[in-house]
mmCIF file with all atom_site columns, C-alpha atoms in Angstrom:
data_model
loop_
_atom_site.group_PDB
_atom_site.id
_atom_site.type_symbol
_atom_site.label_atom_id
_atom_site.label_alt_id
_atom_site.label_comp_id
_atom_site.label_asym_id
_atom_site.label_entity_id
_atom_site.label_seq_id
_atom_site.pdbx_PDB_ins_code
_atom_site.Cartn_x
_atom_site.Cartn_y
_atom_site.Cartn_z
_atom_site.occupancy
_atom_site.B_iso_or_equiv
_atom_site.pdbx_formal_charge
_atom_site.auth_seq_id
_atom_site.auth_comp_id
_atom_site.auth_asym_id
_atom_site.auth_atom_id
_atom_site.pdbx_PDB_model_num
ATOM 1  C CA . UNK A 1 1  ? -32.644 69.190 53.375 1.00 78.00 ? 206 UNK A CA 1
ATOM 2  C CA . UNK A 1 2  ? -32.160 68.131 56.998 1.00 82.00 ? 207 UNK A CA 1
ATOM 3  C CA . UNK A 1 3  ? -35.615 69.410 57.935 1.00 83.00 ? 208 UNK A CA 1
ATOM 4  C CA . UNK A 1 4  ? -37.125 67.310 55.153 1.00 85.00 ? 209 UNK A CA 1
ATOM 5  C CA . UNK A 1 5  ? -35.285 64.217 56.335 1.00 89.00 ? 210 UNK A CA 1
ATOM 6  C CA . UNK A 1 6  ? -36.346 64.854 59.939 1.00 88.00 ? 211 UNK A CA 1
ATOM 7  C CA . UNK A 1 7  ? -39.922 65.372 58.756 1.00 89.00 ? 212 UNK A CA 1
ATOM 8  C CA . UNK A 1 8  ? -39.901 62.051 56.913 1.00 89.00 ? 213 UNK A CA 1
ATOM 9  C CA . UNK A 1 9  ? -38.410 60.248 59.892 1.00 92.00 ? 214 UNK A CA 1
ATOM 10 C CA . UNK A 1 10 ? -41.036 61.712 62.235 1.00 90.00 ? 215 UNK A CA 1
ATOM 11 C CA . UNK A 1 11 ? -43.836 60.696 59.911 1.00 90.00 ? 216 UNK A CA 1
ATOM 12 C CA . UNK A 1 12 ? -42.374 57.188 59.575 1.00 93.00 ? 217 UNK A CA 1
ATOM 13 C CA . UNK A 1 13 ? -42.088 56.912 63.358 1.00 93.00 ? 218 UNK A CA 1
ATOM 14 C CA . UNK A 1 14 ? -45.694 58.053 63.630 1.00 93.00 ? 219 UNK A CA 1
ATOM 15 C CA . UNK A 1 15 ? -46.759 55.361 61.170 1.00 94.00 ? 220 UNK A CA 1
ATOM 16 C CA . UNK A 1 16 ? -44.893 52.682 63.122 1.00 94.00 ? 221 UNK A CA 1
ATOM 17 C CA . UNK A 1 17 ? -46.426 53.881 66.377 1.00 95.00 ? 222 UNK A CA 1
ATOM 18 C CA . UNK A 1 18 ? -49.853 53.831 64.730 1.00 96.00 ? 223 UNK A CA 1
ATOM 19 C CA . UNK A 1 19 ? -49.336 50.137 64.005 1.00 96.00 ? 224 UNK A CA 1
ATOM 20 C CA . UNK A 1 20 ? -48.366 49.566 67.652 1.00 96.00 ? 225 UNK A CA 1
ATOM 21 C CA . UNK A 1 21 ? -51.442 51.506 68.753 1.00 96.00 ? 226 UNK A CA 1
ATOM 22 C CA . UNK A 1 22 ? -53.647 49.256 66.647 1.00 97.00 ? 227 UNK A CA 1
ATOM 23 C CA . UNK A 1 23 ? -51.959 46.140 68.028 1.00 97.00 ? 228 UNK A CA 1
ATOM 24 C CA . UNK A 1 24 ? -52.255 47.238 71.674 1.00 96.00 ? 229 UNK A CA 1
ATOM 25 C CA . UNK A 1 25 ? -55.848 48.324 71.079 1.00 96.00 ? 230 UNK A CA 1
ATOM 26 C CA . UNK A 1 26 ? -56.697 44.946 69.600 1.00 97.00 ? 231 UNK A CA 1
ATOM 27 C CA . UNK A 1 27 ? -55.107 43.088 72.520 1.00 94.00 ? 232 UNK A CA 1
ATOM 28 C CA . UNK A 1 28 ? -56.882 45.389 74.972 1.00 94.00 ? 233 UNK A CA 1
ATOM 29 C CA . UNK A 1 29 ? -60.278 44.776 73.347 1.00 95.00 ? 234 UNK A CA 1
ATOM 30 C CA . UNK A 1 30 ? -59.728 41.021 73.213 1.00 91.00 ? 235 UNK A CA 1
ATOM 31 C CA . UNK A 1 31 ? -58.608 40.828 76.844 1.00 89.00 ? 236 UNK A CA 1
ATOM 32 C CA . UNK A 1 32 ? -61.491 43.032 78.002 1.00 90.00 ? 237 UNK A CA 1
ATOM 33 C CA . UNK A 1 33 ? -64.042 40.736 76.371 1.00 90.00 ? 238 UNK A CA 1
ATOM 34 C CA . UNK A 1 34 ? -62.849 37.597 78.196 1.00 87.00 ? 239 UNK A CA 1
ATOM 35 C CA . UNK A 1 35 ? -64.829 36.173 81.096 1.00 88.00 ? 240 UNK A CA 1
ATOM 36 C CA . UNK A 1 36 ? -62.710 36.104 84.243 1.00 87.00 ? 241 UNK A CA 1
ATOM 37 C CA . UNK A 1 37 ? -63.378 34.028 87.376 1.00 87.00 ? 242 UNK A CA 1
ATOM 38 C CA . UNK A 1 38 ? -63.521 35.327 90.971 1.00 88.00 ? 243 UNK A CA 1
ATOM 39 C CA . UNK A 1 39 ? -59.719 35.351 91.225 1.00 87.00 ? 244 UNK A CA 1
ATOM 40 C CA . UNK A 1 40 ? -59.449 37.572 88.113 1.00 86.00 ? 245 UNK A CA 1
ATOM 41 C CA . UNK A 1 41 ? -58.133 34.834 85.831 1.00 87.00 ? 246 UNK A CA 1
ATOM 42 C CA . UNK A 1 42 ? -59.267 33.490 82.490 1.00 88.00 ? 247 UNK A CA 1
ATOM 43 C CA . UNK A 1 43 ? -58.376 29.859 81.923 1.00 81.00 ? 248 UNK A CA 1
ATOM 44 C CA . UNK A 1 44 ? -58.129 29.262 78.189 1.00 77.00 ? 249 UNK A CA 1
ATOM 45 C CA . UNK A 1 45 ? -56.696 25.798 77.815 1.00 76.00 ? 250 UNK A CA 1
ATOM 46 C CA . UNK A 1 46 ? -53.019 25.920 78.700 1.00 82.00 ? 251 UNK A CA 1
ATOM 47 C CA . UNK A 1 47 ? -52.903 29.726 78.849 1.00 82.00 ? 252 UNK A CA 1
ATOM 48 C CA . UNK A 1 48 ? -53.965 31.757 81.893 1.00 84.00 ? 253 UNK A CA 1
ATOM 49 C CA . UNK A 1 49 ? -54.730 35.455 81.426 1.00 86.00 ? 254 UNK A CA 1
ATOM 50 C CA . UNK A 1 50 ? -54.915 37.843 84.370 1.00 86.00 ? 255 UNK A CA 1
ATOM 51 C CA . UNK A 1 51 ? -57.509 40.596 84.445 1.00 88.00 ? 256 UNK A CA 1
ATOM 52 C CA . UNK A 1 52 ? -54.889 43.014 85.795 1.00 89.00 ? 257 UNK A CA 1
ATOM 53 C CA . UNK A 1 53 ? -53.226 43.279 82.375 1.00 89.00 ? 258 UNK A CA 1
ATOM 54 C CA . UNK A 1 54 ? -56.291 44.883 80.776 1.00 92.00 ? 259 UNK A CA 1
ATOM 55 C CA . UNK A 1 55 ? -55.691 48.420 82.151 1.00 93.00 ? 260 UNK A CA 1
ATOM 56 C CA . UNK A 1 56 ? -52.002 48.148 81.238 1.00 94.00 ? 261 UNK A CA 1
ATOM 57 C CA . UNK A 1 57 ? -52.895 47.545 77.586 1.00 94.00 ? 262 UNK A CA 1
ATOM 58 C CA . UNK A 1 58 ? -55.379 50.429 77.744 1.00 95.00 ? 263 UNK A CA 1
ATOM 59 C CA . UNK A 1 59 ? -52.688 52.807 79.010 1.00 96.00 ? 264 UNK A CA 1
ATOM 60 C CA . UNK A 1 60 ? -50.188 51.580 76.404 1.00 96.00 ? 265 UNK A CA 1
ATOM 61 C CA . UNK A 1 61 ? -52.788 52.173 73.684 1.00 96.00 ? 266 UNK A CA 1
ATOM 62 C CA . UNK A 1 62 ? -53.458 55.714 74.863 1.00 97.00 ? 267 UNK A CA 1
ATOM 63 C CA . UNK A 1 63 ? -49.765 56.571 75.243 1.00 96.00 ? 268 UNK A CA 1
ATOM 64 C CA . UNK A 1 64 ? -48.969 55.251 71.764 1.00 96.00 ? 269 UNK A CA 1
ATOM 65 C CA . UNK A 1 65 ? -51.906 57.211 70.305 1.00 96.00 ? 270 UNK A CA 1
ATOM 66 C CA . UNK A 1 66 ? -50.605 60.397 71.944 1.00 97.00 ? 271 UNK A CA 1
ATOM 67 C CA . UNK A 1 67 ? -47.121 59.747 70.588 1.00 96.00 ? 272 UNK A CA 1
ATOM 68 C CA . UNK A 1 68 ? -48.558 59.180 67.099 1.00 95.00 ? 273 UNK A CA 1
ATOM 69 C CA . UNK A 1 69 ? -50.254 62.561 67.292 1.00 96.00 ? 274 UNK A CA 1
ATOM 70 C CA . UNK A 1 70 ? -47.069 64.264 68.483 1.00 95.00 ? 275 UNK A CA 1
ATOM 71 C CA . UNK A 1 71 ? -44.798 62.649 65.864 1.00 93.00 ? 276 UNK A CA 1
ATOM 72 C CA . UNK A 1 72 ? -47.180 63.403 63.002 1.00 92.00 ? 277 UNK A CA 1
ATOM 73 C CA . UNK A 1 73 ? -47.624 67.004 64.177 1.00 92.00 ? 278 UNK A CA 1
ATOM 74 C CA . UNK A 1 74 ? -43.838 67.417 64.484 1.00 91.00 ? 279 UNK A CA 1
ATOM 75 C CA . UNK A 1 75 ? -43.304 65.872 61.049 1.00 89.00 ? 280 UNK A CA 1
ATOM 76 C CA . UNK A 1 76 ? -45.823 68.227 59.476 1.00 89.00 ? 281 UNK A CA 1
ATOM 77 C CA . UNK A 1 77 ? -44.328 71.211 61.294 1.00 89.00 ? 282 UNK A CA 1
ATOM 78 C CA . UNK A 1 78 ? -40.828 70.343 60.123 1.00 86.00 ? 283 UNK A CA 1
ATOM 79 C CA . UNK A 1 79 ? -42.037 69.694 56.575 1.00 84.00 ? 284 UNK A CA 1
ATOM 80 C CA . UNK A 1 80 ? -43.854 72.961 56.089 1.00 81.00 ? 285 UNK A CA 1
ATOM 81 C CA . UNK A 1 81 ? -42.416 75.451 53.664 1.00 71.00 ? 286 UNK A CA 1
ATOM 82 C CA . UNK A 1 82 ? -41.223 78.801 54.882 1.00 69.00 ? 287 UNK A CA 1
ATOM 83 C CA . UNK A 1 83 ? -42.916 81.822 53.379 1.00 62.00 ? 288 UNK A CA 1
ATOM 84 C CA . UNK A 1 84 ? -40.765 84.656 52.171 1.00 63.00 ? 289 UNK A CA 1
ATOM 85 C CA . UNK A 1 85 ? -41.986 87.925 53.624 1.00 62.00 ? 290 UNK A CA 1
ATOM 86 C CA . UNK A 1 86 ? -42.783 90.759 51.247 1.00 51.00 ? 291 UNK A CA 1
ATOM 87 C CA . UNK A 1 87 ? -40.346 92.999 53.150 1.00 50.00 ? 292 UNK A CA 1
#
C-alpha cells in the first residue's frame, strides 16, 4: 500500500518536473534565438535580456530532464509487483 502511494507520488513529481522541463526548454530556445548586441544584451522595448542567462536555462532544462527520468524510474521500480518464487 505504501509502495503504491510512493510510486504514484514519484510519477506525479515526474510529471510536474516534465512540465518544468518543457517550460525551461521553451524559455531557453526563445532566449537563444534573440539577437544580442556587442554588450550581450537584447533590447526589446522596455525589457532588457542578457545573453548570460541562456546557458543557465540550458542547465536547468537538463537538470529537470534528468530528475524526470529518475523520478519516473523510481516510480516504476516502486510500483512493480513482486514475483513469488516457486520455492
